[in-house]
CSV table of C-alpha atoms and ligand atoms in Angstrom, one decimal:
chain,number,residue,atom,x,y,z
A,230,MET,CA,290.3,-125.8,179.8
A,231,SER,CA,290.5,-122.3,180.9
A,232,LYS,CA,287.3,-120.3,180.6
A,233,THR,CA,287.7,-117.1,178.3
A,234,CYS,CA,285.5,-113.9,178.8
A,235,ASP,CA,283.0,-113.3,175.5
A,236,ILE,CA,283.0,-109.5,175.7
A,237,THR,CA,280.0,-109.6,173.5
A,238,GLN,CA,278.2,-111.1,176.6
A,239,THR,CA,279.1,-108.2,178.9
A,240,VAL,CA,276.1,-105.6,179.8
A,241,GLN,CA,275.6,-103.3,176.6
A,242,SER,CA,273.6,-100.8,178.2
A,243,PHE,CA,273.5,-99.1,181.6
A,244,LYS,CA,271.0,-96.9,183.4
A,245,PHE,CA,272.2,-93.9,185.4
A,246,ASP,CA,270.2,-91.6,187.6
A,247,THR,CA,270.8,-88.0,187.5
A,248,ILE,CA,272.4,-86.9,190.8
A,249,GLY,CA,271.9,-83.3,190.4
A,250,PHE,CA,271.2,-80.4,188.1
A,251,ILE,CA,273.4,-77.4,186.9
A,252,GLU,CA,271.9,-73.8,187.7
A,253,SER,CA,274.1,-71.7,185.2
A,254,PRO,CA,274.0,-68.2,183.7
A,255,TYR,CA,274.1,-69.8,180.5
A,256,LYS,CA,270.4,-70.2,179.4
A,257,GLU,CA,271.0,-71.1,175.6
A,258,LYS,CA,274.1,-72.8,173.9
A,259,PHE,CA,275.2,-69.8,171.8
A,260,ALA,CA,278.0,-68.0,173.8
A,261,ILE,CA,278.9,-70.8,176.3
A,262,PRO,CA,282.7,-71.1,176.2
A,263,ARG,CA,283.9,-74.1,174.3
A,264,GLN,CA,285.5,-75.5,177.4
A,265,PRO,CA,285.5,-74.7,181.2
A,266,ASN,CA,288.0,-72.3,182.7
A,267,LEU,CA,288.0,-70.0,179.9
A,268,VAL,CA,285.5,-67.6,181.6
A,269,SER,CA,286.3,-67.5,185.2
A,270,ALA,CA,283.5,-65.2,186.1
A,271,ALA,CA,280.8,-67.6,185.2
A,272,LYS,CA,279.4,-68.8,188.7
A,273,GLY,CA,276.9,-71.5,188.9
A,274,LYS,CA,275.6,-74.4,191.2
A,275,VAL,CA,275.2,-78.1,191.3
A,276,VAL,CA,271.9,-78.8,193.0
A,277,LEU,CA,271.9,-82.3,194.3
A,278,VAL,CA,268.7,-84.3,193.9
A,279,GLY,CA,267.0,-87.7,195.0
A,280,GLU,CA,269.3,-90.0,197.0
A,281,ALA,CA,272.2,-88.0,196.1
A,282,ASN,CA,270.9,-85.0,198.0
A,283,ASN,CA,272.5,-85.8,201.2
A,284,HIS,CA,275.3,-83.8,202.8
A,285,GLU,CA,277.0,-87.2,203.5
A,286,LEU,CA,277.9,-87.8,199.9
A,287,VAL,CA,280.0,-84.5,199.7
A,288,ARG,CA,281.7,-85.0,203.3
A,289,ASP,CA,285.3,-83.6,202.9
A,290,ILE,CA,284.8,-82.6,199.3
A,291,GLU,CA,285.8,-79.1,200.1
A,292,GLN,CA,289.4,-80.2,200.4
A,293,PHE,CA,289.5,-80.2,196.8
A,294,SER,CA,289.8,-76.9,194.7
A,295,HIS,CA,288.4,-78.6,191.5
A,296,LEU,CA,286.0,-81.2,190.6
A,297,TRP,CA,285.2,-83.4,187.4
A,298,LEU,CA,281.6,-83.0,186.5
A,299,LEU,CA,280.4,-85.8,184.5
A,300,PHE,CA,276.9,-84.9,182.6
A,301,VAL,CA,274.4,-85.5,179.9
A,302,PHE,CA,274.3,-83.2,176.7
A,303,HIS,CA,270.7,-82.9,177.3
A,304,GLY,CA,270.5,-79.9,175.1
A,305,THR,CA,271.6,-81.8,171.8
A,306,GLN,CA,271.1,-85.2,172.7
A,307,GLU,CA,267.8,-85.7,170.6
A,308,GLN,CA,270.0,-84.6,167.4
A,309,GLY,CA,271.8,-87.9,167.6
A,310,TRP,CA,275.6,-88.4,166.7
A,311,LYS,CA,277.9,-88.5,163.7
A,312,PRO,CA,281.2,-90.4,163.3
A,313,LEU,CA,282.8,-87.4,161.9
A,314,VAL,CA,282.4,-83.5,163.1
A,315,ARG,CA,283.9,-80.4,162.4
A,316,PRO,CA,285.6,-78.9,165.5
A,317,PRO,CA,285.5,-74.9,165.9
A,318,ARG,CA,289.4,-75.3,166.8
A,319,LEU,CA,289.9,-76.3,163.1
A,320,GLY,CA,287.9,-73.4,161.7
A,321,GLY,CA,284.6,-75.5,161.6
A,322,ASN,CA,285.6,-76.8,158.0
A,323,VAL,CA,287.8,-79.9,158.7
A,324,LYS,CA,286.2,-83.1,159.6
A,325,THR,CA,287.6,-85.2,162.3
A,326,GLY,CA,286.5,-88.4,164.3
A,327,VAL,CA,284.0,-87.5,166.8
A,328,LEU,CA,286.0,-89.3,169.4
A,329,ALA,CA,289.2,-87.3,168.7
A,330,THR,CA,287.1,-84.2,169.8
A,331,ARG,CA,285.0,-82.8,172.6
A,332,SER,CA,282.0,-82.5,170.5
A,333,THR,CA,278.3,-82.9,172.0
A,334,PHE,CA,277.4,-85.1,169.2
A,335,ARG,CA,278.7,-88.3,170.6
A,336,PRO,CA,277.5,-92.1,170.5
A,337,ASN,CA,276.7,-91.6,174.4
A,338,PRO,CA,276.1,-87.8,174.9
A,339,ILE,CA,278.3,-87.7,178.2
A,340,GLY,CA,280.4,-84.6,178.9
A,341,MET,CA,283.0,-83.8,181.4
A,342,SER,CA,284.3,-80.6,182.8
A,343,VAL,CA,286.7,-79.5,185.4
A,344,VAL,CA,285.2,-76.7,187.4
A,345,ASN,CA,286.5,-74.7,190.3
A,346,LEU,CA,284.6,-75.7,193.8
A,347,ASP,CA,283.9,-72.5,195.7
A,348,LYS,CA,282.0,-73.9,198.4
A,349,VAL,CA,279.4,-76.5,199.7
A,350,VAL,CA,276.3,-75.4,201.4
A,351,THR,CA,273.5,-77.6,202.9
A,352,GLU,CA,270.4,-75.5,203.8
A,353,LYS,CA,266.9,-76.9,204.6
A,354,LYS,CA,268.1,-80.1,203.6
A,355,GLN,CA,269.2,-79.1,200.3
A,356,THR,CA,272.8,-79.6,199.3
A,357,ILE,CA,274.4,-77.3,196.8
A,358,LEU,CA,277.9,-77.1,195.4
A,359,HIS,CA,278.7,-73.6,194.2
A,360,ILE,CA,281.1,-73.7,191.2
A,361,SER,CA,282.7,-71.4,188.9
A,362,GLY,CA,284.4,-71.5,185.4
A,363,LEU,CA,281.5,-73.7,184.0
A,364,ASP,CA,280.9,-74.3,180.3
A,365,LEU,CA,277.5,-76.0,180.9
A,366,LEU,CA,274.0,-75.1,179.9
A,367,ASN,CA,271.5,-74.2,182.6
A,368,GLY,CA,269.6,-77.3,183.8
A,369,THR,CA,272.3,-79.9,182.6
A,370,PRO,CA,271.8,-83.3,184.3
A,371,ILE,CA,274.9,-84.3,186.6
A,372,ILE,CA,275.5,-88.1,186.5
A,373,ASP,CA,278.8,-88.2,188.7
A,374,ILE,CA,281.2,-85.9,190.6
A,375,LYS,CA,284.9,-86.6,191.2
A,376,PRO,CA,287.6,-84.8,192.7
A,377,TYR,CA,290.1,-83.4,190.4
A,378,VAL,CA,293.3,-85.3,191.5
A,379,PRO,CA,296.4,-83.0,190.0
A,380,TYR,CA,299.1,-85.7,190.4
A,381,SER,CA,297.4,-88.0,187.9
A,382,ASP,CA,294.9,-85.9,186.1
A,383,ALA,CA,297.3,-83.0,185.2
A,384,VAL,CA,299.8,-84.7,182.9
A,385,ILE,CA,302.8,-82.8,182.2
A,386,ASN,CA,304.3,-82.8,178.7
A,387,ALA,CA,300.9,-84.3,177.3
A,388,ASN,CA,300.5,-83.9,173.6
A,389,GLY,CA,297.0,-81.8,173.1
A,390,GLY,CA,296.9,-82.5,169.4
A,391,PHE,CA,294.9,-79.8,167.4
A,392,ALA,CA,294.0,-78.2,170.8
A,393,GLN,CA,297.4,-78.2,172.4
A,394,GLU,CA,297.1,-74.4,173.5
A,395,GLN,CA,294.4,-72.6,175.3
A,396,PRO,CA,292.4,-70.5,172.3
A,397,GLU,CA,293.7,-66.9,172.3
A,398,ALA,CA,291.1,-64.6,173.5
A,399,ALA,CA,290.2,-63.2,169.8
A,400,LEU,CA,288.4,-60.0,170.5
A,401,SER,CA,288.5,-57.1,172.6
A,402,VAL,CA,285.2,-55.8,174.3
A,403,VAL,CA,283.9,-52.1,174.7
A,404,PHE,CA,280.6,-51.1,176.3
A,405,SER,CA,278.4,-48.5,174.6
A,406,GLU,CA,277.2,-45.7,176.7
A,407,GLN,CA,273.7,-47.3,176.9
A,408,MET,CA,275.3,-50.6,178.2
A,409,GLN,CA,277.4,-48.7,180.8
A,410,ALA,CA,273.9,-47.0,182.0
A,411,ASP,CA,272.3,-50.6,181.9
A,412,LEU,CA,275.1,-52.1,183.6
A,413,ILE,CA,274.9,-49.5,186.5
A,414,LYS,CA,271.1,-50.5,187.1
A,415,TYR,CA,272.2,-54.1,187.6
A,416,GLN,CA,275.5,-53.3,189.7
A,417,GLN,CA,273.8,-54.1,192.8
A,418,ARG,CA,272.4,-57.4,191.8
A,419,ASP,CA,275.7,-58.6,190.2
A,420,SER,CA,278.9,-56.8,190.5
A,421,GLU,CA,280.7,-59.1,188.2
A,422,LEU,CA,278.1,-59.0,185.3
A,423,ALA,CA,280.5,-56.8,183.2
A,424,LEU,CA,283.4,-59.0,183.7
A,425,LEU,CA,281.3,-62.1,182.8
A,426,ILE,CA,279.9,-60.4,179.5
A,427,GLU,CA,283.6,-59.4,178.7
A,428,GLN,CA,285.2,-62.7,179.3
A,429,VAL,CA,282.4,-64.5,177.3
A,430,LEU,CA,282.5,-62.0,174.5
A,431,LYS,CA,286.4,-62.1,174.2
A,432,GLN,CA,286.1,-65.8,173.3
A,433,ASP,CA,284.1,-65.0,170.0
A,434,PRO,CA,281.2,-67.0,170.5
A,435,ARG,CA,280.3,-66.6,166.6
A,436,PRO,CA,280.7,-69.9,164.5
A,437,ALA,CA,284.4,-70.5,163.8
A,438,TYR,CA,284.1,-69.7,160.0
A,439,LYS,CA,283.4,-66.1,160.8
A,440,ARG,CA,286.6,-65.3,162.5
A,441,GLY,CA,288.6,-62.5,161.1
A,442,LYS,CA,285.8,-61.8,158.7
A,443,THR,CA,283.8,-58.4,158.7
A,444,ASP,CA,280.3,-59.0,160.1
A,445,ASP,CA,277.8,-56.4,160.7
A,446,LYS,CA,275.1,-58.6,162.1
A,447,ILE,CA,273.7,-57.6,165.6
A,448,TYR,CA,273.9,-60.7,168.0
A,449,GLY,CA,272.0,-61.5,171.0
A,450,MET,CA,273.0,-63.7,173.7
A,451,SER,CA,271.1,-64.6,177.0
A,452,LEU,CA,273.1,-64.6,180.2
A,453,TYR,CA,270.7,-65.1,183.4
A,454,ASP,CA,267.6,-63.5,182.4
A,455,LEU,CA,269.2,-60.8,180.5
A,456,ASN,CA,269.5,-60.5,176.7
A,457,ILE,CA,272.5,-58.7,175.7
A,458,GLN,CA,272.9,-57.3,172.3
A,459,TRP,CA,276.3,-56.7,170.6
A,460,GLN,CA,278.2,-56.2,167.0
A,461,LEU,CA,281.6,-56.2,165.8
A,462,ILE,CA,282.8,-53.0,165.1
A,463,THR,CA,286.3,-53.9,163.7
A,464,LEU,CA,287.6,-57.4,162.9
A,465,ASP,CA,288.7,-57.7,166.5
A,466,THR,CA,286.5,-55.5,168.7
A,467,VAL,CA,282.9,-56.1,169.8
A,468,LEU,CA,280.8,-53.3,170.8
A,469,VAL,CA,278.1,-54.5,173.6
A,470,LEU,CA,275.2,-52.3,172.7
A,471,ASN,CA,272.6,-52.9,175.4
A,472,MET,CA,270.9,-55.2,177.5
A,473,THR,CA,267.3,-55.9,178.6
A,474,GLN,CA,265.6,-58.0,181.2
A,475,VAL,CA,263.7,-60.9,179.8
A,476,THR,CA,260.3,-61.3,181.3
A,477,LYS,CA,258.8,-64.8,181.8
B,172,SAM,N1,283.9,-79.7,178.7
B,172,SAM,C1,283.1,-80.8,178.1
B,172,SAM,C2,283.7,-81.9,177.5
B,172,SAM,O1,284.7,-81.8,177.2
B,172,SAM,O2,283.0,-82.9,177.6
B,172,SAM,C3,282.1,-79.9,177.2
B,172,SAM,C4,282.7,-79.6,175.9
B,172,SAM,S1,281.8,-79.1,174.7
B,172,SAM,C5,282.8,-78.6,173.2
B,172,SAM,C6,281.3,-77.5,175.3
B,172,SAM,C7,280.1,-76.9,174.6
B,172,SAM,O3,278.9,-77.7,174.8
B,172,SAM,C8,279.6,-75.6,175.2
B,172,SAM,O4,279.8,-74.6,174.4
B,172,SAM,C9,277.7,-75.8,174.8
B,172,SAM,O5,277.5,-75.0,173.7
B,172,SAM,C10,277.6,-77.2,174.7
B,172,SAM,N2,277.0,-77.6,176.0
B,172,SAM,C11,277.1,-77.4,177.3
B,172,SAM,N3,276.0,-78.0,178.1
B,172,SAM,C12,275.3,-78.6,177.2
B,172,SAM,C13,274.2,-79.3,177.5
B,172,SAM,N4,273.6,-79.8,178.8
B,172,SAM,N5,273.8,-79.8,176.3
B,172,SAM,C14,274.1,-79.6,175.0
B,172,SAM,N6,275.0,-78.9,174.8
B,172,SAM,C15,275.9,-78.2,175.9
């Protein structure tokens, strides 16, 4: 008699070790883009740790322009998961099966993002992958890294369901005189800061249900060690008011 495989007897839980941590300009969830590659000016690092902090693991990885990062949604993990979620792409009011979305509230809080690989540096026994276009919270634990392989990973004519097209950048961004003066002070430290702020705000980080509605609230967002204040001045224009350095 042939032996059949009882799938309930296969391993039902797994233990993975963190192989690295993300250093990201995004210090809180608010204003992180909803997918990678929407904000090209966002630059970060994968800092390898433990046994994975060995330059041999990344030998030849620079041949690839992009990487898949597999990570744990550590910032929302404790909130558990739900079978139905409300994707921002559907306006935040329509419920959809969690596995039909990229929601963070999943049965296993695992995320995956394709990011640009800019360079790999090993210094004083520390290997760091410099990446850009990320959509990850600072401190995100990485559980695997794989090269992005276009012939297989980019599926021409794939159906993207309710997320077929890249979301249109909803807002235009202008800087107040105060903010322009603030930016000049930081110019030397980061010449791309204004671009990063513009790209982040263009995506309209507010909750999806606020889109297209008047809104006089003054919002604050954290990038690096900066708190940046902004406000909608028309239905589709953001005025960046000022920024201050947050002292620890
Ligand atoms: N590209 C990934 C994916 O498809 O699995 C993530 C998509 S998820 C919709 C993107 C959002 O996850 C970001 O806007 C941010 O709010 C949130 N996020 C990023 N890193 C996180 C983390 N470590 N813990 C919890 N939430 C995180």
